Tab-separated table of C-alpha atoms in Angstrom:
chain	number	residue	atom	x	y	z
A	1	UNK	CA	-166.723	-13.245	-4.168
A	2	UNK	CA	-169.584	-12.566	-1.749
A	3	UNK	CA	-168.803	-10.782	2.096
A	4	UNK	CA	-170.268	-11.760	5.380
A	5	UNK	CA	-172.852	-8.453	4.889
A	6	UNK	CA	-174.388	-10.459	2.046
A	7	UNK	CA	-174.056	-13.902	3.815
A	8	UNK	CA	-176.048	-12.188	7.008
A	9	UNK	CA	-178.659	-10.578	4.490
A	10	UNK	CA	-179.929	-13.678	2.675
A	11	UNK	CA	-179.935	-15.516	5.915
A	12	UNK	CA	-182.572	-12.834	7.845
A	13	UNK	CA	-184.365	-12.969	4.935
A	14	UNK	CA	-184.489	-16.712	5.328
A	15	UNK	CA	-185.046	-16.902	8.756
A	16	UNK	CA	-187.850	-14.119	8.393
A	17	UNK	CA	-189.757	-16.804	6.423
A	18	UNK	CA	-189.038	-19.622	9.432
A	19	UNK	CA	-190.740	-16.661	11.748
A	20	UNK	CA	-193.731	-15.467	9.603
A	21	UNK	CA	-194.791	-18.813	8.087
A	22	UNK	CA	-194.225	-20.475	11.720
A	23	UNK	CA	-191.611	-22.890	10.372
A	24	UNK	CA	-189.762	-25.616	12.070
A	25	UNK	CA	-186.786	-26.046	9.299
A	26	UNK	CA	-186.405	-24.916	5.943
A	27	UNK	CA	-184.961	-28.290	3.780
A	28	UNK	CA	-183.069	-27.293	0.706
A	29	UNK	CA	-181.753	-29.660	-1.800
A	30	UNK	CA	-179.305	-28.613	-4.663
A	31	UNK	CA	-178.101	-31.014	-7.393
A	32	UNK	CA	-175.773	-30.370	-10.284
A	33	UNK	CA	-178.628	-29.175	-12.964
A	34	UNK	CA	-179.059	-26.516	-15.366
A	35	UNK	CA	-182.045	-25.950	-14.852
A	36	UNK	CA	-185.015	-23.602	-14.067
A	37	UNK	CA	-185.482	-21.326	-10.727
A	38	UNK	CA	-186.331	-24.117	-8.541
A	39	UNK	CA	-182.729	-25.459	-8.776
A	40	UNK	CA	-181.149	-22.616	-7.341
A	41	UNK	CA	-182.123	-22.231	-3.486
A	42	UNK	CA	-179.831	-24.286	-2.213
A	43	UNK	CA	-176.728	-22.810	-4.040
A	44	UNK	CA	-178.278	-19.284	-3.044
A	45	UNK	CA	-177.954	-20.090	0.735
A	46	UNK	CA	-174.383	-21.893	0.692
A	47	UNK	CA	-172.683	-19.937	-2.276
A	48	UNK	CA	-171.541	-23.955	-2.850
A	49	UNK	CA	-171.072	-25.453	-6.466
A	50	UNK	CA	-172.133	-28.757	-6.575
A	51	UNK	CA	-170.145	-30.988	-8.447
A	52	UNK	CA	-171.900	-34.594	-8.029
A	53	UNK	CA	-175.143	-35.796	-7.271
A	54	UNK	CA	-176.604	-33.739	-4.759
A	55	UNK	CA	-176.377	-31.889	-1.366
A	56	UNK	CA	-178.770	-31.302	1.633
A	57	UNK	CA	-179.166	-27.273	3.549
A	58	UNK	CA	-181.009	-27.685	6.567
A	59	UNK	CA	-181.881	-24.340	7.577
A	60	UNK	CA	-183.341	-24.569	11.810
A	61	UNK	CA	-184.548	-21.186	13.905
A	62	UNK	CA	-182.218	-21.758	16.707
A	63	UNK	CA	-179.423	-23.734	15.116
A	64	UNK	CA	-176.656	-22.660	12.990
A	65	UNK	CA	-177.364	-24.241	9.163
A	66	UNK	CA	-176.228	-27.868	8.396
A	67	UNK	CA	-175.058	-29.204	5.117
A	68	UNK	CA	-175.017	-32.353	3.931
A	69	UNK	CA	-172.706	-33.820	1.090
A	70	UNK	CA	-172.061	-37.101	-0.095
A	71	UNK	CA	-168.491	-37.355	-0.535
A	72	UNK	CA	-166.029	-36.308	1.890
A	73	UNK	CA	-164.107	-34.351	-1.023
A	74	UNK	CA	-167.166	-32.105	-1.149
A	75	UNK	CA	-167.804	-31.430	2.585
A	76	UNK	CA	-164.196	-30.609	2.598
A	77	UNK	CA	-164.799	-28.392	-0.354
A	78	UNK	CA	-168.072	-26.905	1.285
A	79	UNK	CA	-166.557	-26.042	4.543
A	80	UNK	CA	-163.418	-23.972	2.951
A	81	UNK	CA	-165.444	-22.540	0.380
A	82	UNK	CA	-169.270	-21.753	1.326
A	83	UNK	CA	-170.952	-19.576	3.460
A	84	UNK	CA	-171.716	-23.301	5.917
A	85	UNK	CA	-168.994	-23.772	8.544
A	86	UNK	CA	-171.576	-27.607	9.861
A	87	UNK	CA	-170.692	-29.583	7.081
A	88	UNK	CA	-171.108	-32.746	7.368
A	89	UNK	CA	-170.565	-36.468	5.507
A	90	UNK	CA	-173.633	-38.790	4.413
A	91	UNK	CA	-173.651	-41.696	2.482
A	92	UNK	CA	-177.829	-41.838	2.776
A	93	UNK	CA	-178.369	-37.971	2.688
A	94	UNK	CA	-182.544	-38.413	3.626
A	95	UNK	CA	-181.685	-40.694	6.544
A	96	UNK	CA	-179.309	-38.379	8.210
A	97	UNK	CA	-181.635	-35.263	7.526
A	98	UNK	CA	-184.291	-37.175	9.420
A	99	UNK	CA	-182.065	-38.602	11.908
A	100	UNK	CA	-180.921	-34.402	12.219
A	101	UNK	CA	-184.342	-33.346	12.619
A	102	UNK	CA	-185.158	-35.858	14.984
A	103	UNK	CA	-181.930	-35.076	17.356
A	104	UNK	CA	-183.027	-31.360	17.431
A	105	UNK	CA	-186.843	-32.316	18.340
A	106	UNK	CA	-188.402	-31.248	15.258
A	107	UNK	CA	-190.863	-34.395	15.308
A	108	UNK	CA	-193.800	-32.143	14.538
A	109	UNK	CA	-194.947	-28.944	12.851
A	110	UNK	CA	-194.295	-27.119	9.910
A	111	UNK	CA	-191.138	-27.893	7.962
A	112	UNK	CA	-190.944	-26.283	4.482
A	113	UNK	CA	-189.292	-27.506	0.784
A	114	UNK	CA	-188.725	-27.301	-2.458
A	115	UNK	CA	-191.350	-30.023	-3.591
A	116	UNK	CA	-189.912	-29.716	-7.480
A	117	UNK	CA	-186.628	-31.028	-5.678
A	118	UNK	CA	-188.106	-33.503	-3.122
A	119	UNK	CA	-188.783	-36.709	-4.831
A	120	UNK	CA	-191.231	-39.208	-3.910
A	121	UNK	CA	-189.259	-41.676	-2.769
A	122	UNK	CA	-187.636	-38.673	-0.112
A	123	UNK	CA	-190.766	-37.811	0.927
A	124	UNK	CA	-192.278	-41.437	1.754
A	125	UNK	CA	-189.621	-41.780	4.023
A	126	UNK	CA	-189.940	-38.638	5.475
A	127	UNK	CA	-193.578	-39.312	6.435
A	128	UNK	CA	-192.957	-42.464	7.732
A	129	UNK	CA	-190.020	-41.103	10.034
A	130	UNK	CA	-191.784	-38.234	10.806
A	131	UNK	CA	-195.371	-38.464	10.358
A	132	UNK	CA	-196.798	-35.564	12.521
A	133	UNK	CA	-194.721	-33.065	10.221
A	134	UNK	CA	-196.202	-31.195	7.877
A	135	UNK	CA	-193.996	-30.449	4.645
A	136	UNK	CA	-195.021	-27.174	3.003
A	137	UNK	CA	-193.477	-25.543	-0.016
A	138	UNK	CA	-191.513	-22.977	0.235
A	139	UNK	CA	-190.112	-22.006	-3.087
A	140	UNK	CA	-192.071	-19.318	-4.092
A	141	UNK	CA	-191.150	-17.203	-0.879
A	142	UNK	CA	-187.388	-17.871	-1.661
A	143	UNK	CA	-187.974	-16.694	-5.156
A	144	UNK	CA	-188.898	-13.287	-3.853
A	145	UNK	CA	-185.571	-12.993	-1.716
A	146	UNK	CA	-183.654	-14.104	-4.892
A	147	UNK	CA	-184.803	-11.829	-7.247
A	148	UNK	CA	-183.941	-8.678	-5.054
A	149	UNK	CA	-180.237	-8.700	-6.274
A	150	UNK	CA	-177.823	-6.654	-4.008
A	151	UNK	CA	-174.872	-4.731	-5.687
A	152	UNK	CA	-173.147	-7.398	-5.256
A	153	UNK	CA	-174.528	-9.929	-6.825
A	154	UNK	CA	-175.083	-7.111	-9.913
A	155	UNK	CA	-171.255	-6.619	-10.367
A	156	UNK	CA	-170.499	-10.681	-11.141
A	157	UNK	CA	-173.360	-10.436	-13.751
A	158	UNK	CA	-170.917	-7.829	-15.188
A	159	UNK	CA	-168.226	-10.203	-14.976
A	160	UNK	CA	-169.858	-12.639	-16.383
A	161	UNK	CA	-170.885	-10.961	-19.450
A	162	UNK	CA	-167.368	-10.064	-20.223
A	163	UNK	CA	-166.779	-13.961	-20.544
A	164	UNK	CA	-169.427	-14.263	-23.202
A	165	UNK	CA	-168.111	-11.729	-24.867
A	166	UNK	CA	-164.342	-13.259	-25.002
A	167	UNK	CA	-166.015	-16.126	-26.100
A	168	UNK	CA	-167.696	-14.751	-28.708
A	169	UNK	CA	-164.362	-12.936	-30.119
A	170	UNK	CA	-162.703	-16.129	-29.663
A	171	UNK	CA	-165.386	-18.052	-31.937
A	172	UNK	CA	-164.942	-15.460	-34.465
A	173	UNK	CA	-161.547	-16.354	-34.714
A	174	UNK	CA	-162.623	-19.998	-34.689
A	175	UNK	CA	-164.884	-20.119	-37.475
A	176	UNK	CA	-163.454	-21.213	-41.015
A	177	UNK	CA	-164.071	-23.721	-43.590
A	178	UNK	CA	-163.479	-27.183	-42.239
A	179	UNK	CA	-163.916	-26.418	-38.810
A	180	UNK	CA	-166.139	-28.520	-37.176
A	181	UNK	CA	-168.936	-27.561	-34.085
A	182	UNK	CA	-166.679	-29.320	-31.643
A	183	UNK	CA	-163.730	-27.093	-32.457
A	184	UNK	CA	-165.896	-23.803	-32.199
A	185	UNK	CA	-167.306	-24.755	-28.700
A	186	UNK	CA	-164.035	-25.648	-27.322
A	187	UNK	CA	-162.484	-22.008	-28.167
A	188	UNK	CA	-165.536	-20.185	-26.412
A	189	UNK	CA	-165.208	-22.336	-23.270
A	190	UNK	CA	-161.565	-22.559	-23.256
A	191	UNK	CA	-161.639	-18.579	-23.244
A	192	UNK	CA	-164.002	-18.605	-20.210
A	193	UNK	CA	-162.931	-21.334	-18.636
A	194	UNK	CA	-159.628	-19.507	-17.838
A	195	UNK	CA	-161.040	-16.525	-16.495
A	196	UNK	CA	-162.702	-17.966	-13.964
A	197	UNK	CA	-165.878	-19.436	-15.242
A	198	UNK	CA	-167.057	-22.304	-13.103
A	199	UNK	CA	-169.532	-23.326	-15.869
A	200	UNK	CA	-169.894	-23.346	-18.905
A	201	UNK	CA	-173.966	-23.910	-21.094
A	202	UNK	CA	-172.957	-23.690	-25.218
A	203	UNK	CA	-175.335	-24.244	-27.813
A	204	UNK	CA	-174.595	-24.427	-31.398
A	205	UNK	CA	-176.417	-24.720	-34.751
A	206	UNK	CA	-174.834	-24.630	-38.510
A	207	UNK	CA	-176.191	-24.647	-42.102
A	208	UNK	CA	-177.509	-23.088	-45.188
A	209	UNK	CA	-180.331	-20.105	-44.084
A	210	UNK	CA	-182.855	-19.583	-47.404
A	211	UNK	CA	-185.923	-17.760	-47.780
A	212	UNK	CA	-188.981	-20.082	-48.715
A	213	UNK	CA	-186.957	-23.262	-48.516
A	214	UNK	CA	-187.054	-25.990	-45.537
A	215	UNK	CA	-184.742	-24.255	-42.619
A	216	UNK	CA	-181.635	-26.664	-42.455
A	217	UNK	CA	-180.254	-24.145	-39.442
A	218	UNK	CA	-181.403	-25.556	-36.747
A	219	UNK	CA	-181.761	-23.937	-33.510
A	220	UNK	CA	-178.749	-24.108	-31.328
A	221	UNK	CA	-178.324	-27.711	-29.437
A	222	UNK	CA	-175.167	-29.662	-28.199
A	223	UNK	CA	-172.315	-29.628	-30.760
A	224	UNK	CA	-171.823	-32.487	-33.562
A	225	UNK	CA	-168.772	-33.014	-35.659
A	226	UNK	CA	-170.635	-31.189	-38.947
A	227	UNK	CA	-167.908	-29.188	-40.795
A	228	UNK	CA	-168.439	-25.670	-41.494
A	229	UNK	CA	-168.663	-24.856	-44.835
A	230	UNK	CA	-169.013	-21.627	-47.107
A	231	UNK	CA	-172.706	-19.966	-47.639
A	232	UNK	CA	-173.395	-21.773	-44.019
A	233	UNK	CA	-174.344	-19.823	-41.056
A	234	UNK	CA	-173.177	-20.313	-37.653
A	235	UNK	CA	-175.902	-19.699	-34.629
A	236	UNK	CA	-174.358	-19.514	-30.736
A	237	UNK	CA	-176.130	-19.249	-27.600
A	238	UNK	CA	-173.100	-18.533	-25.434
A	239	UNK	CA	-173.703	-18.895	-21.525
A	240	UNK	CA	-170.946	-18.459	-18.973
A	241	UNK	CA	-171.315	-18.974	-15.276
A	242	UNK	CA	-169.437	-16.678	-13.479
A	243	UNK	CA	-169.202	-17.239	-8.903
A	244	UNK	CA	-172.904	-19.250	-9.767
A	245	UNK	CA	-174.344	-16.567	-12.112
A	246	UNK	CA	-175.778	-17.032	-15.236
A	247	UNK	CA	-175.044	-14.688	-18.210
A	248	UNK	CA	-176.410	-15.073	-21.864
A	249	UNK	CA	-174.791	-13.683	-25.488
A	250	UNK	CA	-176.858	-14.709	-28.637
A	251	UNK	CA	-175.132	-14.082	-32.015
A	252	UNK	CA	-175.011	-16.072	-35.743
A	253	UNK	CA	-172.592	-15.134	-37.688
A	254	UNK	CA	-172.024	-15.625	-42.214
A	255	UNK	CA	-169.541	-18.235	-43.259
A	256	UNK	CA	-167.835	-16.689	-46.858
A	257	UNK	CA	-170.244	-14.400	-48.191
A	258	UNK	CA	-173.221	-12.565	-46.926
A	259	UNK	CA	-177.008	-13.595	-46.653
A	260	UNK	CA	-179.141	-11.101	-47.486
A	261	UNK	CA	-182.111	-13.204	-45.989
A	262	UNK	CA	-180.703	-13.922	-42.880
A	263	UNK	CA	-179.660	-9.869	-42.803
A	264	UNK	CA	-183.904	-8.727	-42.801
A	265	UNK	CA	-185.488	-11.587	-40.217
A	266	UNK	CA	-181.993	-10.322	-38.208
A	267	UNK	CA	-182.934	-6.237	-38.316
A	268	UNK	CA	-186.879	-7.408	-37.273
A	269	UNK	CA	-185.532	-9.082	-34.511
A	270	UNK	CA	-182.580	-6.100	-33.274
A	271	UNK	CA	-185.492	-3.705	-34.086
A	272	UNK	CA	-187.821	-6.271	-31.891
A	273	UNK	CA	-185.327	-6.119	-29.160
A	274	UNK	CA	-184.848	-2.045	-29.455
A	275	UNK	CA	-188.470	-1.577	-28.831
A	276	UNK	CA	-188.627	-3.526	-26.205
A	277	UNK	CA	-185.939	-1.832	-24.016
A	278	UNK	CA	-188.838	0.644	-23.809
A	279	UNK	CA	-190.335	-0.789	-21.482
A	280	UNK	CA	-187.188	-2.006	-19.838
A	281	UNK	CA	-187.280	-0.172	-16.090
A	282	UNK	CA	-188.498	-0.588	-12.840
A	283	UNK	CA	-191.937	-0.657	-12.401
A	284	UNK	CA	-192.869	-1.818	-15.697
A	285	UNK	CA	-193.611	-6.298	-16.017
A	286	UNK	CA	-191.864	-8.662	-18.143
A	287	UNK	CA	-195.105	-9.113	-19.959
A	288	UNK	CA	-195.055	-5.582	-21.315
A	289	UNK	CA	-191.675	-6.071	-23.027
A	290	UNK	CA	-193.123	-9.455	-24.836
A	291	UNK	CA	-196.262	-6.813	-26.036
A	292	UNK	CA	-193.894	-4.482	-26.988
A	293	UNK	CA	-191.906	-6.968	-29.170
A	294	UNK	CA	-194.911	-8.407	-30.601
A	295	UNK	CA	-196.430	-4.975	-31.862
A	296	UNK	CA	-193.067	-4.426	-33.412
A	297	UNK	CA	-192.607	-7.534	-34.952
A	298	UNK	CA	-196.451	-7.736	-36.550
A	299	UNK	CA	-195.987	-4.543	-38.456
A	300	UNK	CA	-192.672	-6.147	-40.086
A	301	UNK	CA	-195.129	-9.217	-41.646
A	302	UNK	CA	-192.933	-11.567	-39.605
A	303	UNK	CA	-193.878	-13.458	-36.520
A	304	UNK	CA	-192.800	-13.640	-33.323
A	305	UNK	CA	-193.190	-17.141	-31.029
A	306	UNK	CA	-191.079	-18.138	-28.176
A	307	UNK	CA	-188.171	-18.614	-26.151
A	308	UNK	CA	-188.143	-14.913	-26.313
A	309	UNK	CA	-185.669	-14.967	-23.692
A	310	UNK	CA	-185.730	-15.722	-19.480
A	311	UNK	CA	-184.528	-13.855	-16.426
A	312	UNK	CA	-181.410	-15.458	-15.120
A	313	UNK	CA	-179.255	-15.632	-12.408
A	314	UNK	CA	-178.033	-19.040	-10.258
A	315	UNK	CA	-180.370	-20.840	-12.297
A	316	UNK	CA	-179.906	-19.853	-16.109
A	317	UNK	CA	-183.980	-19.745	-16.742
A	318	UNK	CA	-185.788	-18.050	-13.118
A	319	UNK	CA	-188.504	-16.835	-15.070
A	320	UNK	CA	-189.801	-16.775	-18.840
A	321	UNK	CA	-190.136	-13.473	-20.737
A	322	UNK	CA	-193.752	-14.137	-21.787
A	323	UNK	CA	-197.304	-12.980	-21.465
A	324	UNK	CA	-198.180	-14.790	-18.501
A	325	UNK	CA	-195.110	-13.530	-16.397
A	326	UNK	CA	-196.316	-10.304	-14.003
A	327	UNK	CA	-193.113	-10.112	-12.351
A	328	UNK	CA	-192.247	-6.421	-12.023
A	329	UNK	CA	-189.001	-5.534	-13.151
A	330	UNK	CA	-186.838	-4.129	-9.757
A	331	UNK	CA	-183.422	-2.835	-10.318
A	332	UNK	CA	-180.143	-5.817	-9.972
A	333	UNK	CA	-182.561	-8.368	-12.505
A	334	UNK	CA	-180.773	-9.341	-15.642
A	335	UNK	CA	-182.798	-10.410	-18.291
A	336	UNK	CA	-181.916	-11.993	-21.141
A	337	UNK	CA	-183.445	-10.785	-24.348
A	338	UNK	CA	-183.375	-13.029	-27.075
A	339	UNK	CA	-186.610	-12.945	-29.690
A	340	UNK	CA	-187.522	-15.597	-31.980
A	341	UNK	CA	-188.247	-14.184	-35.630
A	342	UNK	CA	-190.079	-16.325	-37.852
A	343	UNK	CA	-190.752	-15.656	-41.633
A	344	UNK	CA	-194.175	-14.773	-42.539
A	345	UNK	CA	-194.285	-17.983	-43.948
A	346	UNK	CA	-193.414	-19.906	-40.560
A	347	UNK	CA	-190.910	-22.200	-42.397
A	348	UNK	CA	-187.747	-20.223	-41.264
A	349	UNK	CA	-186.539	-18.771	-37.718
A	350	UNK	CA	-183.826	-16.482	-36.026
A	351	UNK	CA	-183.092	-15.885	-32.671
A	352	UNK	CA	-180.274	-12.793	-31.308
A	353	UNK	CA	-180.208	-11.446	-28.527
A	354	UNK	CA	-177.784	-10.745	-25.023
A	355	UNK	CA	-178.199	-9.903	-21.078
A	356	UNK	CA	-179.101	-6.667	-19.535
A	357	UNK	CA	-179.759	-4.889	-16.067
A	358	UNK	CA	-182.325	-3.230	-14.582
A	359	UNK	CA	-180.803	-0.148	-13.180
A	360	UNK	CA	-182.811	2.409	-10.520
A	361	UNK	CA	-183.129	4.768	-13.535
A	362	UNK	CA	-183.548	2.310	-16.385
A	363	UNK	CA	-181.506	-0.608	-18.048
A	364	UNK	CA	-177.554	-1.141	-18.878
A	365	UNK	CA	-176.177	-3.777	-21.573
A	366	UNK	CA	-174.021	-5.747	-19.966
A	367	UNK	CA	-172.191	-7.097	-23.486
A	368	UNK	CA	-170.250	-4.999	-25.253
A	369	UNK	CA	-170.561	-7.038	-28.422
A	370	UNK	CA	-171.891	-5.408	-31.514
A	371	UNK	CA	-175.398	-5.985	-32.919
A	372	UNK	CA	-174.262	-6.284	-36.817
A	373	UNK	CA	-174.519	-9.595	-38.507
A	374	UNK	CA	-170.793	-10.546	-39.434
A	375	UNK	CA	-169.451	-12.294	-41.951
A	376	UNK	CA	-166.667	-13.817	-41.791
């Protein structure tokens, strides 16, 4: 999906880190996770799904980058498919990163990593082997090449979004009496699945929704074989990923007749979500569309708490849309928005919400599903 132009960009930015924070190598380790931002570097730099265990970037000023995998299938794999042409077999990926190092002269110096990847056992060796190296982390400066997204990078966040939607419409179609969880999942994965989604993160909750009584809807988790029944209510955090990019759709839909509870903690939260897009441009933070939410939510009685949704891209959560984050908004991040709406009594919660795009002059929706709380 991605052209050499956007290959060469991310590595100048890289190697403009080697040069201004005088280091030797940059050591990048990617494993099959979903996880949070610190996942992501490697797959950032290889454009290379990882589909066991893990894989090694080593990332030198003078040399061309070397991967390591640990099956021959996936060097194969790597070299046909990523942006590394040096790919290379290990069955002990730290020894032959060390041995590597070693063979290019890097003995001393700076060397920088992700230390939220690099376990301890890793690193013991690696200061045994190489003791007059310094290993410095070097996430946080990757994190600020990441979240400048190119056009590029914008237009599979489109695609990706279509795929939730499909998957939605797909679950709609799903969802009867007697179905179970299982059932509902596999239609919203089969439909992205093949499209072209390399991934696929589902989340699914069911039960009764009543005012003032213990909440037996349960925030979405992994599916179960629970049966759908009428009066229930079916919650869906539907996350395709698209060529490595994360995309999020939120929606809970009536089983048989309406609920007229679930119907007002649902408008607090759209009208939560509305007021937020306020703030939703460049220059503004993420923090100021959490304040935004809040103010709206406190003069509905309710109460907001979070997730109130993350930034996303290779890694499904780079950043939390909370108080503490001061990350300005740039145009090319997608955010997902998805407020959590509890009754003023705190015994009941609701969470809705989808993906959108900073644009130079404001924000775009990337779903096109509606915001109305369906019955079916």
């Amino acid at each position: 999906m991605f052209t050499i132009t956007e290959k060469e960009a991310r590595y100048k930015a890289l190697r403009k880190i080697l040069e201004t924070d005088n280091l030797q190598a940059l050591l990048l380790i990617g494993d099959t996770n979903v996880g949070p931002d610190f996942c992501g570097d490697f797959r950032y730099y290889t454009n290379n799904p990882i589909i066991f265990y893990r894989q090694v970037l080593l990332v030198l000023r003078e040399f061309e980058p070397v991967l390591f995998a640990g099956s021959e299938i996936q060097r194969q794999a790597a070299t046909l498919r990523s942006f590394v042409k040096d790919c290379r077999f290990s069955d002990n990926l730290v020894v032959d990163v060390t041995k590597f190092l070693k063979e290019k002269g890097i003995s001393s110096g700076r060397v920088g990593v992700n230390q939220e990847m690099l376990t301890a056992a890793w690193l013991n060796y690696l200061r045994r082997e190489l003791p007059e190296i310094e290993w410095v982390e070097a996430h946080d400066r990757i994190m600020e090449i990441r979240t400048r997204r190119s056009r590029e990078e914008a237009d599979i966040f489109h695609k990706g979004a279509s795929l939730g939607d499909g998957g939605f419409e797909a679950a709609l179609k799903a969802i009867r009496p007697g179905v179970n969880e299982y059932e509902i999942v596999a239609e919203i994965e089969h439909y992205a699945r093949a499209r072209g989604a390399e991934d696929h993160f589902t989340l699914i909750g069911s039960g009764r929704f009543t005012f003032g009584e213990k909440n037996t809807l349960p925030l979405p988790y992994s599916p179960s074989s629970r049966h759908i029944e009428v009066g229930d209510s079916v919650v869906m955090e539907i996350s395709p990923r698209f060529e490595g990019y994360w995309t999020q759709l939120v929606r809970t839909v009536n089983v048989g007749k309406r609920n007229t509870d679930l119907e007002k903690i649902h408008k607090v939260c759209r009208d939560a979500i509305v007021k937020s897009l306020e703030q939703f441009k460049p220059g503004k933070k993420v923090k100021d569309l959490v304040l935004a939410m809040e103010s709206c939510v406190k003069a509905s009685g309710y109460l907001l708490k979070p997730p109130l949704g993350h930034i996303c891209g290779i890694d499904l959560i780079e950043g939390r849309v909370s108080h503490q984050n001061q990350m300005v908004l740039t145009p090319g991040t997608a955010v997902i928005i998805h407020p959590t709406i509890f009754t003023p009594d705190g015994k009941n919660s609701f969470f809705w919400g989808e993906t959108y795009l900073v644009t130079p002059d404001g924000f775009e929706r990337l779903h096109r599903a509606g915001d109305d709380l369906i019955t079916i």
